[in-house]
Amino acid sequence: MTASSFPDGFRWATATAAHQIEGGNWNSDWWRWEHTLGSGVAEPSGDACDSWHRWEDDADLVGEMGLGSYRFSVEWARIEPEMGHFSIAALDHYRRVCEGLRRRGIEPVVTLHHFTSPRWLADRGGWEHPETADRFARYAERVAAHLGDVMGRACTINEPNIVASIGWGYGAFPPGVHDWERVPAVQEVFVDAHRKGVEAIRAAAPGVPVGLTLSMTDYQAVDGGEEKMTHRRTAMEDVYLAATAGDDFVGVQTYTRERFGPQGRLPNEDGVTVLPMGYELWPDALEATVRRAWEVTGGEVPILVTENGIGTDDDRQRIEFLHGSLAGLLRAIDDGIEVLGYTCWSLLDNFEWAYGYRPHFGLVEVDRTTFQRTPKPSARWFGEVARANALVDIP
Ligand code: GCO
């Protein structure tokens, strides 16, 4: 019988990312991409949730839910607006955010790169240029030196596999390249940057746990789809999981499953609910990816679930999804897998990249003109789970 309680010290968190909530991130490659004809982005990020100014409201919301951690990202385009020129004012801003969280008893989990890059970096080849790894390490060193004594945990790069595949394969993220042949070189730069980033952070902020966060999908083979599934999974995940050796944790970020037949990816299965972003409602995916990450890393790297959630207007569906994901996570923990914590994506309804503001992943609703935050019933339920450190029944 699987326990309903989570291990002592289990970290309950929610997450956001700078570009998706702060507003006015005009010096980034994403801002330029959003205003590029033909990029396919539904709408520009604009003011987002105005969290650059309203971050204390966000910190209060996290505290009121009783969560012990808050994962957010710092924006490279603000911290190093021109190559080699660092903004102390921007670094001080993020230091105030970390201090404000700690005053509320919340551990700051800081992501250094969450999809967006400074325009000057993109103009120099971005993540396809080998030099970017060293430029990232220099940036990471400055952030760790400024925030090392106030940040609780550092995530180097968020979902490099997504940036590489969507930016250089599908062409739906900047730089909008449609050439899968170029993706492996981008992967290599990301892996090199992560390793150098870990080294830089450990040197400047000794003792701060550091890891990579990776988008992982419950890849399933049906009717002879093993070869196609394995090919996709290896390219999307194993390259990066191998790069986490020696890290303090690996951040697993899971949303759904994908099925593969002999010809490749299969359409969604008949009868399975499809979410507004076009993929299946599949709460069991998290258990599958946590088990796989543990297996591929040989049980050497503790797991931290750094994103899990759904974009939906049906908040009860959100609660049911979270409940299902957490039930699966308990089964994995019950089997001896070391899971340090769970992070619900997202604190706020926010800018969902190419989809704009349409998908609602937030535990908290945000009025697009007044920026008023309103917690949803799922925020209350998730707060009960965190306080109980156990899986609470669905109301
Ligand atoms: C990602 C990003 C988040 C997304 C979330 C919902 O994993 O793609 O980290 O920025 O908003 O995943 O799609």
PDB file of C-alpha atoms in Angstrom, residues 29-274:
ATOM      1  CA  ASP A  29      15.866  37.630 -28.323  1.00  0.00           C
ATOM      2  CA  TRP A  30      12.346  36.563 -27.461  1.00  0.00           C
ATOM      3  CA  TRP A  31      10.976  40.161 -27.415  1.00  0.00           C
ATOM      4  CA  ARG A  32      12.449  40.702 -30.894  1.00  0.00           C
ATOM      5  CA  TRP A  33      11.042  37.325 -32.054  1.00  0.00           C
ATOM      6  CA  GLU A  34       7.557  38.218 -30.816  1.00  0.00           C
ATOM      7  CA  HIS A  35       7.667  41.345 -33.009  1.00  0.00           C
ATOM      8  CA  THR A  36       9.069  39.535 -36.069  1.00  0.00           C
ATOM      9  CA  LEU A  37       6.565  39.070 -38.885  1.00  0.00           C
ATOM     10  CA  GLY A  38       5.956  35.379 -39.506  1.00  0.00           C
ATOM     11  CA  SER A  39       7.333  34.179 -36.154  1.00  0.00           C
ATOM     12  CA  GLY A  40       3.926  32.631 -35.420  1.00  0.00           C
ATOM     13  CA  VAL A  41       3.842  33.984 -31.860  1.00  0.00           C
ATOM     14  CA  ALA A  42       0.172  34.516 -30.910  1.00  0.00           C
ATOM     15  CA  GLU A  43       0.803  37.874 -29.190  1.00  0.00           C
ATOM     16  CA  PRO A  44       3.734  39.801 -27.669  1.00  0.00           C
ATOM     17  CA  SER A  45       4.666  39.367 -24.005  1.00  0.00           C
ATOM     18  CA  GLY A  46       4.343  43.110 -23.382  1.00  0.00           C
ATOM     19  CA  ASP A  47       3.799  43.891 -19.668  1.00  0.00           C
ATOM     20  CA  ALA A  48       3.277  40.205 -18.819  1.00  0.00           C
ATOM     21  CA  CYS A  49       2.214  40.081 -15.112  1.00  0.00           C
ATOM     22  CA  ASP A  50       4.271  43.198 -14.243  1.00  0.00           C
ATOM     23  CA  SER A  51       6.216  41.031 -11.772  1.00  0.00           C
ATOM     24  CA  TRP A  52       9.351  43.150 -12.212  1.00  0.00           C
ATOM     25  CA  HIS A  53       7.456  45.614 -10.003  1.00  0.00           C
ATOM     26  CA  ARG A  54       4.929  43.311  -8.289  1.00  0.00           C
ATOM     27  CA  TRP A  55       7.288  40.524  -7.196  1.00  0.00           C
ATOM     28  CA  GLU A  56       6.387  41.091  -3.553  1.00  0.00           C
ATOM     29  CA  ASP A  57       2.719  40.292  -4.346  1.00  0.00           C
ATOM     30  CA  ASP A  58       3.982  37.057  -5.922  1.00  0.00           C
ATOM     31  CA  ALA A  59       6.139  36.257  -2.873  1.00  0.00           C
ATOM     32  CA  ASP A  60       3.127  36.867  -0.616  1.00  0.00           C
ATOM     33  CA  LEU A  61       1.012  34.456  -2.693  1.00  0.00           C
ATOM     34  CA  VAL A  62       3.679  31.737  -2.403  1.00  0.00           C
ATOM     35  CA  GLY A  63       3.881  32.299   1.358  1.00  0.00           C
ATOM     36  CA  GLU A  64       0.089  32.266   1.782  1.00  0.00           C
ATOM     37  CA  MET A  65       0.002  28.846   0.084  1.00  0.00           C
ATOM     38  CA  GLY A  66       2.482  27.594   2.680  1.00  0.00           C
ATOM     39  CA  LEU A  67       5.061  26.576   0.063  1.00  0.00           C
ATOM     40  CA  GLY A  68       8.679  26.255   1.202  1.00  0.00           C
ATOM     41  CA  SER A  69      10.279  27.065  -2.181  1.00  0.00           C
ATOM     42  CA  TYR A  70       9.711  29.334  -5.164  1.00  0.00           C
ATOM     43  CA  ARG A  71      11.447  28.719  -8.478  1.00  0.00           C
ATOM     44  CA  PHE A  72      11.909  31.819 -10.643  1.00  0.00           C
ATOM     45  CA  SER A  73      14.444  32.893 -13.250  1.00  0.00           C
ATOM     46  CA  VAL A  74      16.820  35.835 -13.467  1.00  0.00           C
ATOM     47  CA  GLU A  75      17.051  37.546 -16.835  1.00  0.00           C
ATOM     48  CA  TRP A  76      20.435  37.530 -18.593  1.00  0.00           C
ATOM     49  CA  ALA A  77      19.288  40.354 -20.915  1.00  0.00           C
ATOM     50  CA  ARG A  78      18.812  42.611 -17.887  1.00  0.00           C
ATOM     51  CA  ILE A  79      21.930  41.493 -15.985  1.00  0.00           C
ATOM     52  CA  GLU A  80      24.326  41.726 -18.957  1.00  0.00           C
ATOM     53  CA  PRO A  81      22.546  44.120 -21.361  1.00  0.00           C
ATOM     54  CA  GLU A  82      25.676  44.432 -23.520  1.00  0.00           C
ATOM     55  CA  MET A  83      28.465  41.889 -23.794  1.00  0.00           C
ATOM     56  CA  GLY A  84      30.787  42.265 -20.821  1.00  0.00           C
ATOM     57  CA  HIS A  85      28.737  45.049 -19.202  1.00  0.00           C
ATOM     58  CA  PHE A  86      26.930  43.879 -16.057  1.00  0.00           C
ATOM     59  CA  SER A  87      24.112  45.760 -14.344  1.00  0.00           C
ATOM     60  CA  ILE A  88      24.569  45.943 -10.578  1.00  0.00           C
ATOM     61  CA  ALA A  89      21.076  47.430 -10.375  1.00  0.00           C
ATOM     62  CA  ALA A  90      19.548  44.334 -12.025  1.00  0.00           C
ATOM     63  CA  LEU A  91      21.598  41.993  -9.839  1.00  0.00           C
ATOM     64  CA  ASP A  92      20.519  43.975  -6.774  1.00  0.00           C
ATOM     65  CA  HIS A  93      16.880  43.671  -7.871  1.00  0.00           C
ATOM     66  CA  TYR A  94      17.136  39.876  -7.916  1.00  0.00           C
ATOM     67  CA  ARG A  95      18.988  39.957  -4.606  1.00  0.00           C
ATOM     68  CA  ARG A  96      16.028  41.843  -3.109  1.00  0.00           C
ATOM     69  CA  VAL A  97      13.688  39.166  -4.505  1.00  0.00           C
ATOM     70  CA  CYS A  98      15.752  36.407  -2.864  1.00  0.00           C
ATOM     71  CA  GLU A  99      15.903  38.317   0.441  1.00  0.00           C
ATOM     72  CA  GLY A 100      12.164  38.996   0.294  1.00  0.00           C
ATOM     73  CA  LEU A 101      11.441  35.312  -0.223  1.00  0.00           C
ATOM     74  CA  ARG A 102      13.695  34.327   2.659  1.00  0.00           C
ATOM     75  CA  ARG A 103      11.945  36.856   4.922  1.00  0.00           C
ATOM     76  CA  ARG A 104       8.773  34.895   4.165  1.00  0.00           C
ATOM     77  CA  GLY A 105      10.464  31.579   4.959  1.00  0.00           C
ATOM     78  CA  ILE A 106      10.661  30.623   1.285  1.00  0.00           C
ATOM     79  CA  GLU A 107      13.753  29.097  -0.366  1.00  0.00           C
ATOM     80  CA  PRO A 108      14.657  30.912  -3.613  1.00  0.00           C
ATOM     81  CA  VAL A 109      15.314  28.427  -6.460  1.00  0.00           C
ATOM     82  CA  VAL A 110      17.028  30.502  -9.136  1.00  0.00           C
ATOM     83  CA  THR A 111      17.078  29.537 -12.825  1.00  0.00           C
ATOM     84  CA  LEU A 112      19.834  31.355 -14.695  1.00  0.00           C
ATOM     85  CA  HIS A 113      18.605  30.778 -18.247  1.00  0.00           C
ATOM     86  CA  HIS A 114      14.920  30.168 -19.003  1.00  0.00           C
ATOM     87  CA  PHE A 115      14.558  30.219 -22.820  1.00  0.00           C
ATOM     88  CA  THR A 116      15.538  33.908 -23.291  1.00  0.00           C
ATOM     89  CA  SER A 117      18.956  35.274 -24.257  1.00  0.00           C
ATOM     90  CA  PRO A 118      20.307  38.834 -24.618  1.00  0.00           C
ATOM     91  CA  ARG A 119      20.027  40.216 -28.160  1.00  0.00           C
ATOM     92  CA  TRP A 120      23.832  40.669 -28.312  1.00  0.00           C
ATOM     93  CA  LEU A 121      24.311  36.935 -27.619  1.00  0.00           C
ATOM     94  CA  ALA A 122      21.771  35.912 -30.274  1.00  0.00           C
ATOM     95  CA  ASP A 123      23.492  38.278 -32.713  1.00  0.00           C
ATOM     96  CA  ARG A 124      26.765  36.375 -32.113  1.00  0.00           C
ATOM     97  CA  GLY A 125      25.313  32.966 -33.055  1.00  0.00           C
ATOM     98  CA  GLY A 126      23.543  32.329 -29.759  1.00  0.00           C
ATOM     99  CA  TRP A 127      23.417  28.700 -28.636  1.00  0.00           C
ATOM    100  CA  GLU A 128      24.863  27.457 -31.907  1.00  0.00           C
ATOM    101  CA  HIS A 129      28.159  29.296 -31.282  1.00  0.00           C
ATOM    102  CA  PRO A 130      30.657  27.383 -29.051  1.00  0.00           C
ATOM    103  CA  GLU A 131      31.765  30.681 -27.424  1.00  0.00           C
ATOM    104  CA  THR A 132      28.314  30.937 -25.818  1.00  0.00           C
ATOM    105  CA  ALA A 133      29.260  28.255 -23.279  1.00  0.00           C
ATOM    106  CA  ASP A 134      32.046  30.459 -21.901  1.00  0.00           C
ATOM    107  CA  ARG A 135      29.857  33.559 -22.046  1.00  0.00           C
ATOM    108  CA  PHE A 136      27.201  31.687 -20.048  1.00  0.00           C
ATOM    109  CA  ALA A 137      29.801  30.575 -17.483  1.00  0.00           C
ATOM    110  CA  ARG A 138      30.971  34.191 -17.018  1.00  0.00           C
ATOM    111  CA  TYR A 139      27.343  35.303 -16.532  1.00  0.00           C
ATOM    112  CA  ALA A 140      26.732  32.418 -14.096  1.00  0.00           C
ATOM    113  CA  GLU A 141      29.790  33.402 -12.086  1.00  0.00           C
ATOM    114  CA  ARG A 142      28.542  37.004 -11.731  1.00  0.00           C
ATOM    115  CA  VAL A 143      25.053  35.865 -10.680  1.00  0.00           C
ATOM    116  CA  ALA A 144      26.405  33.328  -8.180  1.00  0.00           C
ATOM    117  CA  ALA A 145      28.829  35.875  -6.732  1.00  0.00           C
ATOM    118  CA  HIS A 146      25.977  38.380  -6.218  1.00  0.00           C
ATOM    119  CA  LEU A 147      23.268  35.980  -5.026  1.00  0.00           C
ATOM    120  CA  GLY A 148      25.265  33.050  -3.639  1.00  0.00           C
ATOM    121  CA  ASP A 149      24.511  33.773   0.030  1.00  0.00           C
ATOM    122  CA  VAL A 150      20.770  34.282  -0.536  1.00  0.00           C
ATOM    123  CA  MET A 151      19.784  31.749  -3.196  1.00  0.00           C
ATOM    124  CA  GLY A 152      18.782  28.274  -2.001  1.00  0.00           C
ATOM    125  CA  ARG A 153      19.356  26.307  -5.173  1.00  0.00           C
ATOM    126  CA  ALA A 154      20.513  27.100  -8.725  1.00  0.00           C
ATOM    127  CA  CYS A 155      19.191  25.714 -12.002  1.00  0.00           C
ATOM    128  CA  THR A 156      21.684  26.446 -14.782  1.00  0.00           C
ATOM    129  CA  ILE A 157      19.601  26.119 -17.950  1.00  0.00           C
ATOM    130  CA  ASN A 158      15.871  25.450 -18.326  1.00  0.00           C
ATOM    131  CA  GLU A 159      14.979  22.808 -20.904  1.00  0.00           C
ATOM    132  CA  PRO A 160      17.920  23.121 -23.296  1.00  0.00           C
ATOM    133  CA  ASN A 161      16.326  20.282 -25.266  1.00  0.00           C
ATOM    134  CA  ILE A 162      13.269  22.417 -25.973  1.00  0.00           C
ATOM    135  CA  VAL A 163      15.292  25.477 -27.009  1.00  0.00           C
ATOM    136  CA  ALA A 164      17.486  23.368 -29.319  1.00  0.00           C
ATOM    137  CA  SER A 165      14.648  21.408 -30.943  1.00  0.00           C
ATOM    138  CA  ILE A 166      12.077  24.222 -31.265  1.00  0.00           C
ATOM    139  CA  GLY A 167      14.602  26.936 -32.079  1.00  0.00           C
ATOM    140  CA  TRP A 168      16.692  25.046 -34.661  1.00  0.00           C
ATOM    141  CA  GLY A 169      14.410  22.132 -35.650  1.00  0.00           C
ATOM    142  CA  TYR A 170      10.788  23.249 -35.694  1.00  0.00           C
ATOM    143  CA  GLY A 171      11.698  26.930 -36.077  1.00  0.00           C
ATOM    144  CA  ALA A 172       8.939  28.111 -33.696  1.00  0.00           C
ATOM    145  CA  PHE A 173      11.379  29.643 -31.151  1.00  0.00           C
ATOM    146  CA  PRO A 174      14.153  32.133 -31.942  1.00  0.00           C
ATOM    147  CA  PRO A 175      16.245  31.988 -34.119  1.00  0.00           C
ATOM    148  CA  GLY A 176      13.487  30.267 -36.159  1.00  0.00           C
ATOM    149  CA  VAL A 177      15.734  27.784 -37.981  1.00  0.00           C
ATOM    150  CA  HIS A 178      14.168  24.772 -39.720  1.00  0.00           C
ATOM    151  CA  ASP A 179      17.204  22.488 -39.950  1.00  0.00           C
ATOM    152  CA  TRP A 180      17.380  19.381 -37.727  1.00  0.00           C
ATOM    153  CA  GLU A 181      20.952  18.829 -38.960  1.00  0.00           C
ATOM    154  CA  ARG A 182      22.017  21.838 -36.910  1.00  0.00           C
ATOM    155  CA  VAL A 183      20.405  20.698 -33.635  1.00  0.00           C
ATOM    156  CA  PRO A 184      23.266  18.402 -32.431  1.00  0.00           C
ATOM    157  CA  ALA A 185      25.756  21.288 -32.509  1.00  0.00           C
ATOM    158  CA  VAL A 186      23.351  23.359 -30.386  1.00  0.00           C
ATOM    159  CA  GLN A 187      23.002  20.467 -27.950  1.00  0.00           C
ATOM    160  CA  GLU A 188      26.776  20.339 -27.585  1.00  0.00           C
ATOM    161  CA  VAL A 189      26.959  24.026 -26.716  1.00  0.00           C
ATOM    162  CA  PHE A 190      24.196  23.617 -24.122  1.00  0.00           C
ATOM    163  CA  VAL A 191      25.935  20.615 -22.535  1.00  0.00           C
ATOM    164  CA  ASP A 192      29.252  22.489 -22.459  1.00  0.00           C
ATOM    165  CA  ALA A 193      27.529  25.563 -21.001  1.00  0.00           C
ATOM    166  CA  HIS A 194      25.843  23.519 -18.298  1.00  0.00           C
ATOM    167  CA  ARG A 195      29.088  21.871 -17.211  1.00  0.00           C
ATOM    168  CA  LYS A 196      30.951  25.189 -17.167  1.00  0.00           C
ATOM    169  CA  GLY A 197      27.995  26.835 -15.434  1.00  0.00           C
ATOM    170  CA  VAL A 198      28.013  24.251 -12.653  1.00  0.00           C
ATOM    171  CA  GLU A 199      31.748  24.820 -12.173  1.00  0.00           C
ATOM    172  CA  ALA A 200      31.344  28.602 -12.084  1.00  0.00           C
ATOM    173  CA  ILE A 201      28.444  28.498  -9.622  1.00  0.00           C
ATOM    174  CA  ARG A 202      30.216  26.053  -7.300  1.00  0.00           C
ATOM    175  CA  ALA A 203      33.308  28.262  -7.311  1.00  0.00           C
ATOM    176  CA  ALA A 204      31.390  31.489  -6.593  1.00  0.00           C
ATOM    177  CA  ALA A 205      28.666  30.078  -4.342  1.00  0.00           C
ATOM    178  CA  PRO A 206      30.080  27.017  -2.561  1.00  0.00           C
ATOM    179  CA  GLY A 207      27.396  24.818  -1.046  1.00  0.00           C
ATOM    180  CA  VAL A 208      24.487  25.999  -3.221  1.00  0.00           C
ATOM    181  CA  PRO A 209      22.993  22.871  -4.852  1.00  0.00           C
ATOM    182  CA  VAL A 210      23.068  23.150  -8.637  1.00  0.00           C
ATOM    183  CA  GLY A 211      21.505  21.190 -11.478  1.00  0.00           C
ATOM    184  CA  LEU A 212      19.954  21.246 -14.931  1.00  0.00           C
ATOM    185  CA  THR A 213      16.197  21.283 -15.596  1.00  0.00           C
ATOM    186  CA  LEU A 214      15.027  19.106 -18.453  1.00  0.00           C
ATOM    187  CA  SER A 215      11.765  18.722 -20.328  1.00  0.00           C
ATOM    188  CA  MET A 216      10.975  15.007 -20.131  1.00  0.00           C
ATOM    189  CA  THR A 217       8.075  13.223 -21.800  1.00  0.00           C
ATOM    190  CA  ASP A 218       6.560   9.820 -21.143  1.00  0.00           C
ATOM    191  CA  TYR A 219       7.628   8.348 -24.507  1.00  0.00           C
ATOM    192  CA  GLN A 220       5.680   5.196 -25.338  1.00  0.00           C
ATOM    193  CA  ALA A 221       6.175   2.714 -28.208  1.00  0.00           C
ATOM    194  CA  VAL A 222       3.181   0.870 -29.615  1.00  0.00           C
ATOM    195  CA  ASP A 223       2.953  -1.765 -32.406  1.00  0.00           C
ATOM    196  CA  GLY A 224       6.663  -1.834 -33.214  1.00  0.00           C
ATOM    197  CA  GLY A 225       7.385   1.834 -32.556  1.00  0.00           C
ATOM    198  CA  GLU A 226      10.385   1.050 -30.305  1.00  0.00           C
ATOM    199  CA  GLU A 227      13.039   2.196 -32.780  1.00  0.00           C
ATOM    200  CA  LYS A 228      11.372   5.517 -33.596  1.00  0.00           C
ATOM    201  CA  MET A 229      10.550   6.167 -29.947  1.00  0.00           C
ATOM    202  CA  THR A 230      14.077   5.379 -28.760  1.00  0.00           C
ATOM    203  CA  HIS A 231      15.608   7.592 -31.438  1.00  0.00           C
ATOM    204  CA  ARG A 232      13.486  10.564 -30.371  1.00  0.00           C
ATOM    205  CA  ARG A 233      13.931   9.967 -26.652  1.00  0.00           C
ATOM    206  CA  THR A 234      17.694   9.581 -26.922  1.00  0.00           C
ATOM    207  CA  ALA A 235      18.048  12.824 -28.860  1.00  0.00           C
ATOM    208  CA  MET A 236      15.694  14.771 -26.597  1.00  0.00           C
ATOM    209  CA  GLU A 237      16.753  13.435 -23.193  1.00  0.00           C
ATOM    210  CA  ASP A 238      19.684  11.046 -22.886  1.00  0.00           C
ATOM    211  CA  VAL A 239      22.221  13.524 -24.286  1.00  0.00           C
ATOM    212  CA  TYR A 240      21.347  15.881 -21.440  1.00  0.00           C
ATOM    213  CA  LEU A 241      20.811  13.335 -18.671  1.00  0.00           C
ATOM    214  CA  ALA A 242      24.371  12.154 -19.301  1.00  0.00           C
ATOM    215  CA  ALA A 243      25.536  15.741 -18.675  1.00  0.00           C
ATOM    216  CA  THR A 244      24.065  15.768 -15.147  1.00  0.00           C
ATOM    217  CA  ALA A 245      26.644  13.351 -13.709  1.00  0.00           C
ATOM    218  CA  GLY A 246      28.035  14.856 -10.499  1.00  0.00           C
ATOM    219  CA  ASP A 247      25.268  17.454 -10.193  1.00  0.00           C
ATOM    220  CA  ASP A 248      23.361  17.991  -6.941  1.00  0.00           C
ATOM    221  CA  PHE A 249      20.010  17.276  -8.628  1.00  0.00           C
ATOM    222  CA  VAL A 250      18.345  16.886 -11.985  1.00  0.00           C
ATOM    223  CA  GLY A 251      15.185  18.943 -12.533  1.00  0.00           C
ATOM    224  CA  VAL A 252      12.483  16.813 -14.189  1.00  0.00           C
ATOM    225  CA  GLN A 253       9.781  18.801 -16.031  1.00  0.00           C
ATOM    226  CA  THR A 254       6.921  16.749 -17.385  1.00  0.00           C
ATOM    227  CA  TYR A 255       3.555  17.513 -18.953  1.00  0.00           C
ATOM    228  CA  THR A 256       2.356  14.615 -21.044  1.00  0.00           C
ATOM    229  CA  ARG A 257       3.174  11.466 -23.007  1.00  0.00           C
ATOM    230  CA  GLU A 258       3.932  10.891 -26.699  1.00  0.00           C
ATOM    231  CA  ARG A 259       3.246   7.592 -28.495  1.00  0.00           C
ATOM    232  CA  PHE A 260       5.322   6.228 -31.368  1.00  0.00           C
ATOM    233  CA  GLY A 261       4.480   3.625 -34.004  1.00  0.00           C
ATOM    234  CA  PRO A 262       6.745   2.199 -36.743  1.00  0.00           C
ATOM    235  CA  GLN A 263       6.252   5.361 -38.841  1.00  0.00           C
ATOM    236  CA  GLY A 264       6.996   7.774 -36.013  1.00  0.00           C
ATOM    237  CA  ARG A 265       4.898   9.899 -33.654  1.00  0.00           C
ATOM    238  CA  LEU A 266       1.252   8.841 -33.426  1.00  0.00           C
ATOM    239  CA  PRO A 267      -1.714  11.197 -33.053  1.00  0.00           C
ATOM    240  CA  ASN A 268      -3.416  11.539 -29.681  1.00  0.00           C
ATOM    241  CA  GLU A 269      -5.263   8.376 -28.701  1.00  0.00           C
ATOM    242  CA  ASP A 270      -9.009   8.308 -29.241  1.00  0.00           C
ATOM    243  CA  GLY A 271     -10.896   8.768 -26.018  1.00  0.00           C
ATOM    244  CA  VAL A 272      -8.047  10.528 -24.203  1.00  0.00           C
ATOM    245  CA  THR A 273      -8.764  14.135 -23.201  1.00  0.00           C
ATOM    246  CA  VAL A 274      -6.769  16.647 -25.248  1.00  0.00           C
TER     247      VAL A 274
END
